[in-house]
Amino acid sequence: MSRSFKTIQFCAVLSLLAVTGCTPTDSTAAGGQSAASSVQMMELNKDLGHAEVNDAYRTTYEIFVYSFADSDNDGTGDLQGVISKLDYIEDMGFNQIWLMPVSPSGTYHKYDVDDYMAIDPAYGTMDDFDELISKCREKNINVIIDLVLNHTSVNHPWFKAAWDYLKELPSDWGPSSDYCPYFDYYNFSRDAQDGYAPLEGTNWYYEARFWSGMPDLNLGSERVRKEISDIMKFWIDHGVAGFRLDAVTSYYTGNNEMSTDFLKWLVSEGKSLKNDCYFVGEGWTDRNTFAGYYASGIDSMFDFSFANNEGVIASVLKGADAKAYGQAQVNEQELFSSINKNYINAPFYTNHDMARSAGYYVNDGGRKVKMAGAMNLLMSGNAFVYYGEELGMKGSGKDENKRAPMYWSSDPEAEGMCDGPADMDEVKMVWPSYEEQKDDDTSILNYYRQAIKTRNAFRSISHGTVTMADDLSSASICAYTKEYEGEKVLLVLNTTENEEDVNLSAYSEFNTLKAVLNTGEEEITFKDGTLHMPAFSIAVLTGE
Ligand code: CA
């Protein structure tokens, strides 16, 4: 299959941008940083160790297989493409990947599943999946997959069987699951209701909250629960470490209590199949509401309060008080642990449903893009990074634009490059491609690598409990300690464009500047108890 004309146009624009150098800064580097500070970052951080990784506190890379890497030059990303990039993923420091849906589906995004126990042919085969798992294991990279249980596709055999049954059912007969068990799999009604779509060829309606192409499953059905258990077992047997659960607040739309009850059954069932099976739930709602789902016993809920263009991270970088970033973490610790003391937070900054972060800031020379990436990665729990954010990719508006081809190269014909979704607009990149960033110590890519390295070096950073250093914190400075099993670090962030001096004389136990993440020209210095923090910089101090 040849690449579409539209894509060629789109890619030509990208190439043009790359040639004309559209970086919004007069400094030459990919990310607007001079060499001096990256020298400090590379020098100081090179001695960082790597803490043992043996639990669900991970650094996770979210991959949209369709747009990530194409192994057979048909324009669509695939599992062999992911395999071909495992060295990259490992080199970046990720130790878990989340694959967005990989099962057969008629849509490019595949959130409407036709068959839960197979791989979409465009992505490859089960053998490819097994190979991916096996190669990830060699690198101690876990694989979790999207489990879309709220709804199936209308083309799923379960729905088609129920549909056929209702088409044949005489209008004066009552339906019976004894004759068609699949009638029990969905929520059918003879009455038009909010959230229901008419079932073509019948006088029935079916629940379809997102779209008529996605009929909601009847999650209260024992038959459906048996199917779900079999599906989980299938993928666990194929080596997944766990599941990302799509749309948990929609399990029972408008009823968090019933949705939480279903989640409780689901998590318990999964852990009976594999005792350390990991679950992370998507509940795109306010903090108190998604926190409530921890009552189900789920390991993680995505932390929507730090994410997106108006979350804590972006708000602070756009001028809210720096200390709000630390205080929000403290508040969440109290809230989440009061509901489930074993919770593992799942911080993320952007995902496939959100505009990419490079578009949140205007003319910042890449400094806020970098800083925001680190503010996500320095949070405790299982931190998620959406593919391409580490390059500062752009993408906003319709969903397709947020899922553009991974920008490996400014040459759209380069090995591994994908076409992207057919209905994608032209997405104008601001920052250079992977090829152009990879050997540049001042790039956004290298900054992400250093931020992940810093995270992975300290279990106190990936696992620790946050305590605010209120006396050091201000509108510009967020300072806090993190502690885990006796290991303690002091983190100091300058979230503004002004230089700041921080007097650490009351914190003499933190006498060593251990790691730095700097985005600008000046170095961080630590002399006579005073920490000098250039604009948009981060310092990690320990007691050695
Ligand atoms: Ca392909």
XYZ file of C-alpha atoms and ligand atoms in Angstrom:
545
model
C 0.000 0.000 0.000
C 1.447 3.321 -0.953
C 1.518 6.341 1.280
C -1.346 8.745 0.793
C -0.936 12.019 -1.042
C -2.151 13.826 2.045
C 0.617 12.348 4.101
C 3.200 13.274 1.533
C 1.945 16.839 1.745
C 2.032 16.751 5.500
C 5.501 15.335 5.581
C 6.730 17.822 3.008
C 5.672 20.586 5.346
C 7.612 18.954 8.147
C 10.696 18.695 5.965
C 10.398 22.331 4.985
C 10.121 23.362 8.593
C 13.185 21.361 9.462
C 15.196 22.888 6.637
C 14.210 26.427 7.464
C 14.833 25.883 11.157
C 11.601 26.911 12.855
C 12.890 26.775 16.420
C 11.390 29.775 18.237
C 14.674 30.820 19.790
C 17.883 32.372 18.616
C 20.063 29.832 20.336
C 21.137 26.998 18.137
C 20.309 24.043 20.294
C 17.251 21.829 20.132
C 15.616 23.215 23.209
C 17.271 26.584 23.404
C 19.952 25.697 25.899
C 23.581 26.663 25.582
C 26.265 24.090 26.046
C 27.479 25.365 29.432
C 24.647 24.155 31.601
C 24.290 20.869 29.783
C 27.939 20.259 30.586
C 27.092 20.594 34.275
C 24.057 18.332 33.892
C 25.983 15.678 31.973
C 29.004 15.834 34.288
C 27.121 15.725 37.568
C 24.454 13.224 36.552
C 26.811 10.762 34.906
C 27.731 9.271 38.268
C 24.121 8.615 39.248
C 23.392 4.983 39.942
C 20.294 2.991 39.098
C 18.018 1.822 41.898
C 16.673 -1.720 41.797
C 13.369 -2.055 39.904
C 11.299 -4.909 41.296
C 7.789 -3.577 41.813
C 5.024 -1.603 40.114
C 6.681 1.790 40.688
C 7.808 2.226 37.134
C 8.660 4.796 34.507
C 6.180 3.996 31.768
C 6.163 4.914 28.096
C 2.719 5.136 26.473
C 2.846 3.876 22.895
C 0.240 4.283 20.169
C 1.434 1.384 18.015
C -0.292 2.763 14.893
C 1.918 5.858 14.826
C 5.062 4.709 16.590
C 7.280 2.691 14.263
C 6.557 0.893 10.986
C 8.599 -2.233 10.299
C 7.251 -3.228 6.864
C 6.882 0.133 5.158
C 3.085 -0.010 4.753
C 2.740 3.288 6.626
C 1.163 1.788 9.745
C 3.115 1.199 12.917
C 3.284 -2.365 14.175
C 4.600 -4.598 16.937
C 7.831 -5.365 15.065
C 8.276 -1.602 14.886
C 7.978 -1.377 18.663
C 10.482 -4.240 18.973
C 12.895 -2.330 16.722
C 12.745 0.627 19.133
C 13.264 -1.279 22.397
C 16.901 -0.212 22.586
C 15.741 3.401 22.358
C 13.098 2.847 25.045
C 15.644 1.184 27.310
C 18.244 3.867 26.655
C 15.757 6.550 27.656
C 15.335 4.776 30.998
C 11.755 3.539 30.620
C 11.120 0.246 32.384
C 7.510 -0.297 31.376
C 5.499 0.262 28.219
C 1.762 0.720 27.922
C 0.452 -0.370 24.547
C -2.771 1.375 23.541
C -5.280 -1.187 22.179
C -3.678 -3.832 19.978
C -6.703 -6.072 19.288
C -8.597 -6.195 15.977
C -10.780 -3.154 15.382
C -12.260 -1.228 12.476
C -10.982 2.139 13.677
C -7.460 3.526 13.628
C -7.541 4.074 17.423
C -8.852 0.562 18.188
C -10.840 1.540 21.281
C -13.763 -0.449 19.821
C -12.654 -4.035 19.941
C -13.824 -6.762 17.519
C -11.933 -9.608 19.197
C -10.308 -9.360 22.624
C -8.031 -12.353 22.167
C -6.092 -11.471 19.045
C -3.747 -8.891 17.543
C -4.972 -6.529 14.836
C -3.455 -7.847 11.584
C -2.163 -4.355 10.763
C -0.066 -4.566 13.955
C 1.177 -8.118 13.408
C 0.517 -11.486 15.015
C 0.394 -13.108 18.440
C 3.886 -14.409 17.673
C 5.040 -10.808 17.303
C 3.426 -9.997 20.635
C 5.135 -12.954 22.313
C 8.437 -11.838 20.819
C 7.884 -8.324 22.151
C 7.202 -9.665 25.650
C 10.231 -11.894 25.545
C 12.555 -9.087 24.380
C 11.133 -6.727 26.979
C 11.797 -9.291 29.697
C 15.466 -9.373 28.726
C 15.535 -5.654 29.461
C 13.384 -5.763 32.624
C 10.730 -3.760 30.790
C 7.154 -4.646 31.785
C 4.351 -4.525 29.244
C 0.837 -3.454 30.151
C -1.990 -3.305 27.616
C -5.170 -1.333 27.269
C -8.248 -3.249 28.384
C -11.368 -1.631 26.978
C -14.273 -3.155 28.886
C -16.923 -0.468 28.922
C -17.933 -1.275 25.366
C -17.149 -3.441 22.359
C -17.371 -2.677 18.680
C -20.745 -3.143 16.958
C -18.868 -5.652 14.819
C -17.983 -7.840 17.791
C -19.525 -11.338 17.299
C -21.307 -10.980 20.662
C -23.150 -7.885 19.520
C -23.846 -9.253 16.047
C -25.348 -12.424 17.540
C -27.601 -10.431 19.883
C -28.584 -8.141 17.021
C -29.447 -11.065 14.747
C -31.501 -12.584 17.544
C -33.507 -9.410 18.128
C -34.077 -8.975 14.400
C -35.711 -12.419 14.272
C -37.593 -12.111 17.553
C -41.365 -11.798 17.020
C -42.514 -8.486 18.416
C -44.932 -10.115 20.860
C -42.262 -12.439 22.307
C -40.126 -11.612 25.325
C -36.382 -11.962 24.740
C -34.570 -14.705 26.613
C -30.892 -15.196 27.314
C -31.608 -18.915 27.298
C -32.066 -18.703 23.547
C -29.403 -16.093 22.952
C -26.915 -15.624 25.789
C -25.516 -12.578 23.995
C -28.754 -10.711 24.642
C -27.463 -10.600 28.206
C -24.072 -9.109 27.160
C -25.394 -5.625 26.381
C -28.063 -3.294 27.683
C -31.046 -3.488 25.355
C -34.288 -1.645 25.844
C -37.574 -1.356 24.018
C -37.648 2.304 25.027
C -35.613 5.191 23.733
C -33.444 6.446 26.626
C -30.660 8.921 27.187
C -27.413 7.330 25.982
C -29.182 4.675 23.902
C -29.072 4.230 20.121
C -31.718 2.581 17.907
C -30.854 -0.961 16.851
C -31.249 -0.989 13.110
C -33.815 -3.415 11.721
C -35.563 -3.804 15.090
C -37.676 -1.703 17.409
C -35.024 -2.068 20.125
C -32.453 0.371 21.519
C -29.018 -0.356 22.997
C -26.849 1.586 25.421
C -23.972 3.313 23.596
C -22.676 6.200 25.656
C -19.643 7.161 23.584
C -20.887 6.476 20.071
C -23.388 4.185 18.333
C -20.413 2.151 17.103
C -19.493 1.309 20.694
C -22.280 -0.596 22.488
C -21.842 -0.615 26.277
C -21.350 -4.034 27.822
C -23.651 -5.251 30.593
C -20.956 -5.535 33.232
C -23.368 -6.956 35.762
C -23.809 -10.107 33.665
C -22.092 -13.204 35.031
C -21.569 -14.338 31.441
C -19.759 -11.096 30.588
C -17.646 -11.353 33.731
C -16.617 -14.878 32.777
C -15.554 -13.571 29.351
C -13.578 -10.757 30.989
C -11.835 -13.205 33.280
C -10.913 -15.382 30.291
C -9.619 -12.321 28.423
C -7.412 -11.299 31.337
C -6.110 -14.854 31.668
C -5.332 -14.953 27.948
C -3.104 -11.882 28.139
C -1.571 -12.790 31.481
C -0.622 -16.153 29.948
C 0.993 -14.171 27.128
C 3.118 -12.334 29.672
C 1.561 -8.947 30.333
C 2.309 -7.369 33.719
C -1.110 -5.782 33.933
C -3.751 -3.639 32.362
C -4.645 -0.024 31.730
C -8.402 0.222 32.185
C -10.197 2.529 29.799
C -13.043 4.762 30.979
C -13.709 3.307 34.431
C -16.147 6.080 35.333
C -18.285 4.971 32.377
C -18.709 1.381 33.580
C -21.965 2.576 35.106
C -22.398 6.063 33.731
C -23.255 8.532 36.451
C -22.914 5.948 39.230
C -19.451 5.966 40.789
C -20.489 3.515 43.480
C -21.535 0.799 41.017
C -18.515 1.482 38.806
C -16.247 1.134 41.849
C -17.964 -2.139 42.778
C -17.350 -3.542 39.309
C -13.741 -2.368 39.476
C -13.380 -4.149 42.811
C -14.524 -7.405 41.219
C -12.247 -6.848 38.211
C -9.099 -6.144 40.241
C -9.759 -9.019 42.593
C -10.359 -11.388 39.661
C -7.156 -10.223 37.928
C -5.090 -10.660 41.063
C -6.546 -14.158 41.584
C -5.114 -15.005 38.156
C -1.761 -13.324 38.838
C -1.164 -11.998 42.310
C 0.910 -9.012 41.204
C -1.251 -8.162 38.187
C -1.072 -4.360 37.952
C -4.097 -2.188 37.217
C -4.223 1.506 36.390
C -7.598 3.127 35.805
C -8.612 6.061 33.665
C -11.194 8.266 35.375
C -11.050 11.656 33.690
C -12.746 13.627 36.409
C -11.980 15.731 39.463
C -9.475 14.603 42.086
C -11.956 13.630 44.785
C -13.958 11.542 42.363
C -11.094 9.597 40.802
C -9.516 9.189 44.229
C -12.720 7.479 45.368
C -11.993 4.623 42.957
C -9.035 3.619 45.136
C -11.682 2.058 47.389
C -11.905 -0.740 44.788
C -8.384 -1.881 45.698
C -7.013 -0.819 42.303
C -3.246 -0.189 42.322
C -3.316 3.117 40.481
C -5.618 5.789 39.145
C -4.250 8.261 36.621
C -3.557 11.534 38.398
C -5.508 13.913 36.184
C -4.974 16.852 38.513
C -1.357 17.413 37.428
C -1.994 16.811 33.722
C -3.055 18.823 30.723
C -2.958 22.518 29.914
C -4.648 23.569 33.144
C -3.312 21.005 35.610
C -0.980 21.762 38.489
C 2.219 21.486 36.428
C 1.174 23.808 33.600
C -0.497 26.223 36.020
C 2.687 26.625 38.026
C 4.789 27.130 34.902
C 2.317 29.748 33.736
C 2.665 31.735 36.950
C 0.887 30.053 39.856
C 2.978 29.799 43.027
C 5.781 27.265 42.779
C 4.949 25.797 46.161
C 1.526 24.722 44.861
C 3.304 21.910 43.006
C 4.667 20.413 46.236
C 1.605 21.158 48.321
C -0.682 19.411 45.817
C 1.471 16.290 46.150
C 1.192 16.411 49.932
C -2.575 16.846 49.707
C -2.890 13.883 47.369
C -0.784 11.657 49.601
C -3.208 12.300 52.424
C -6.284 11.839 50.271
C -5.226 8.699 48.376
C -3.713 6.924 51.379
C -6.833 7.602 53.432
C -8.756 5.520 50.861
C -6.165 2.839 50.011
C -2.900 2.787 51.916
C -1.328 0.624 49.178
C -2.094 3.060 46.366
C 0.582 3.803 43.788
C -0.037 7.183 42.214
C 0.013 7.308 38.395
C 1.238 10.778 37.475
C 1.217 11.736 33.825
C 1.420 15.035 32.040
C -0.280 14.380 28.713
C -1.883 11.421 26.959
C -3.499 10.530 23.634
C -6.655 12.516 24.480
C -4.854 15.777 25.316
C -3.132 18.454 23.289
C 0.607 17.905 23.348
C 2.485 20.006 25.861
C 4.811 21.870 23.498
C 1.758 23.927 22.571
C 1.009 24.992 26.163
C 3.750 27.603 26.276
C 4.482 30.467 23.952
C 8.048 31.398 22.982
C 9.591 29.789 26.033
C 12.613 28.427 24.159
C 11.697 24.924 25.278
C 12.501 25.619 28.917
C 8.981 25.081 30.220
C 8.525 22.017 28.025
C 11.585 20.511 29.662
C 10.737 21.669 33.164
C 7.198 20.265 32.904
C 8.547 16.909 31.766
C 10.745 16.732 34.851
C 7.946 17.849 37.173
C 5.973 14.829 35.983
C 8.894 12.449 36.233
C 9.943 13.539 39.731
C 6.584 12.520 41.196
C 6.206 9.329 43.215
C 4.404 6.319 41.802
C 4.275 4.973 38.276
C 5.072 7.963 36.059
C 3.773 7.905 32.482
C 5.196 9.676 29.428
C 3.218 9.793 26.171
C 5.380 8.925 23.150
C 6.857 11.965 21.438
C 6.607 14.261 24.442
C 10.304 13.588 24.989
C 10.909 15.282 21.617
C 8.552 18.179 22.275
C 6.230 17.035 19.481
C 3.211 19.204 18.690
C -0.382 18.128 18.155
C -3.739 19.584 19.176
C -7.323 19.882 18.001
C -8.879 16.698 16.724
C -7.754 13.409 18.291
C -5.883 12.323 15.183
C -3.524 15.308 15.545
C -2.623 14.240 19.085
C -1.606 10.840 17.689
C 0.732 11.967 14.906
C 3.651 9.810 13.720
C 6.547 9.580 16.133
C 8.988 12.147 14.793
C 11.995 9.906 14.349
C 13.202 11.833 11.329
C 12.417 14.955 9.355
C 12.480 12.662 6.316
C 8.999 11.108 6.088
C 10.441 8.249 4.039
C 13.044 7.388 6.639
C 13.058 3.899 8.104
C 10.330 3.359 10.681
C 8.320 6.493 9.905
C 4.520 6.053 10.006
C 1.830 7.834 7.980
C -0.381 8.605 10.982
C -4.194 8.600 11.084
C -5.861 9.285 7.727
C -7.882 12.258 8.993
C -4.956 13.977 10.697
C -4.380 17.626 9.837
C -0.954 18.926 9.021
C 0.857 19.006 12.333
C 3.597 21.616 12.387
C 6.474 20.504 14.581
C 8.335 23.143 16.574
C 11.269 21.103 17.816
C 13.554 18.941 15.697
C 13.245 15.222 15.098
C 14.856 12.438 17.088
C 17.688 12.205 14.567
C 18.526 15.853 15.124
C 18.138 15.767 18.904
C 19.741 12.478 19.815
C 23.360 13.599 19.955
C 22.631 17.088 21.253
C 23.206 17.328 25.002
C 21.065 20.475 25.113
C 18.010 18.901 23.434
C 14.614 18.281 24.963
C 15.267 14.593 24.354
C 18.448 14.588 26.389
C 16.782 16.584 29.143
C 14.059 13.919 29.385
C 16.729 11.233 29.471
C 18.454 13.048 32.335
C 15.164 13.552 34.190
C 14.333 9.836 33.906
C 17.865 8.975 34.955
C 17.472 11.142 38.030
C 14.116 9.513 38.838
C 15.516 6.016 38.415
C 18.558 6.737 40.574
C 16.643 7.380 43.790
C 13.898 5.214 45.231
C 13.159 8.210 47.420
C 12.167 10.030 44.211
C 10.151 7.211 42.609
C 8.592 5.905 45.843
C 9.059 8.568 48.496
C 6.754 10.506 50.756
C 6.763 14.263 50.177
C 7.210 16.750 53.018
C 7.161 20.429 52.154
C 10.112 22.614 53.120
C 7.743 25.515 53.698
C 10.467 27.849 54.953
C 12.325 27.518 51.640
C 9.300 27.609 49.365
C 7.724 30.645 47.788
C 6.032 31.885 44.650
C 9.213 31.010 42.713
C 10.724 28.127 44.636
C 9.237 24.776 45.471
C 11.390 22.887 47.981
C 10.485 19.574 49.569
C 12.030 16.410 50.879
C 11.189 12.911 49.746
C 11.879 9.913 51.940
C 11.691 6.182 51.360
C 13.044 3.440 53.605
C 15.566 5.757 55.198
C 16.782 7.353 51.951
C 16.155 11.089 51.840
C 16.552 13.737 49.160
C 15.847 17.450 49.075
C 14.385 18.709 45.809
C 14.496 22.383 44.940
C 12.724 23.720 41.852
C 12.819 27.217 40.460
C 9.678 27.425 38.328
C 10.157 31.005 37.143
C 12.339 32.914 34.711
C 14.094 34.767 37.563
C 17.267 33.648 39.328
C 16.783 32.739 42.967
C 19.103 32.142 45.929
C 17.940 29.610 48.496
C 19.549 29.556 51.939
C 19.865 25.926 53.022
C 21.588 26.555 56.386
C 18.637 25.018 58.229
C 18.935 21.913 56.014
C 22.580 21.085 56.627
C 21.917 17.343 56.417
C 21.601 17.892 52.651
C 25.168 18.916 51.984
C 25.731 17.486 48.493
C 24.414 18.667 45.149
C 23.794 15.238 43.645
C 21.890 15.852 40.412
C 20.788 18.865 38.386
C 18.303 19.467 35.602
C 18.943 22.802 34.012
C 17.238 24.362 31.063
C 19.181 27.562 30.516
C 22.666 28.957 30.223
C 23.679 29.346 33.873
C 24.823 26.593 36.162
C 23.287 25.773 39.504
C 25.811 26.495 42.253
C 25.879 25.426 45.905
C 28.321 27.349 48.046
C 28.463 28.199 51.759
C 24.952 26.893 52.307
C 23.445 28.954 49.513
C 21.917 27.281 46.499
C 21.886 29.510 43.448
C 19.035 28.515 41.152
C 18.923 29.869 37.578
C 15.585 30.192 35.810
C 13.632 26.960 35.371
C 16.124 24.735 37.129
C 15.965 21.736 39.451
C 18.466 20.611 42.075
C 18.578 17.305 43.947
C 20.536 17.307 47.213
C 21.474 14.401 49.424
C 23.335 13.938 52.658
C 26.506 12.339 51.402
Ca 3.477 -1.666 9.229
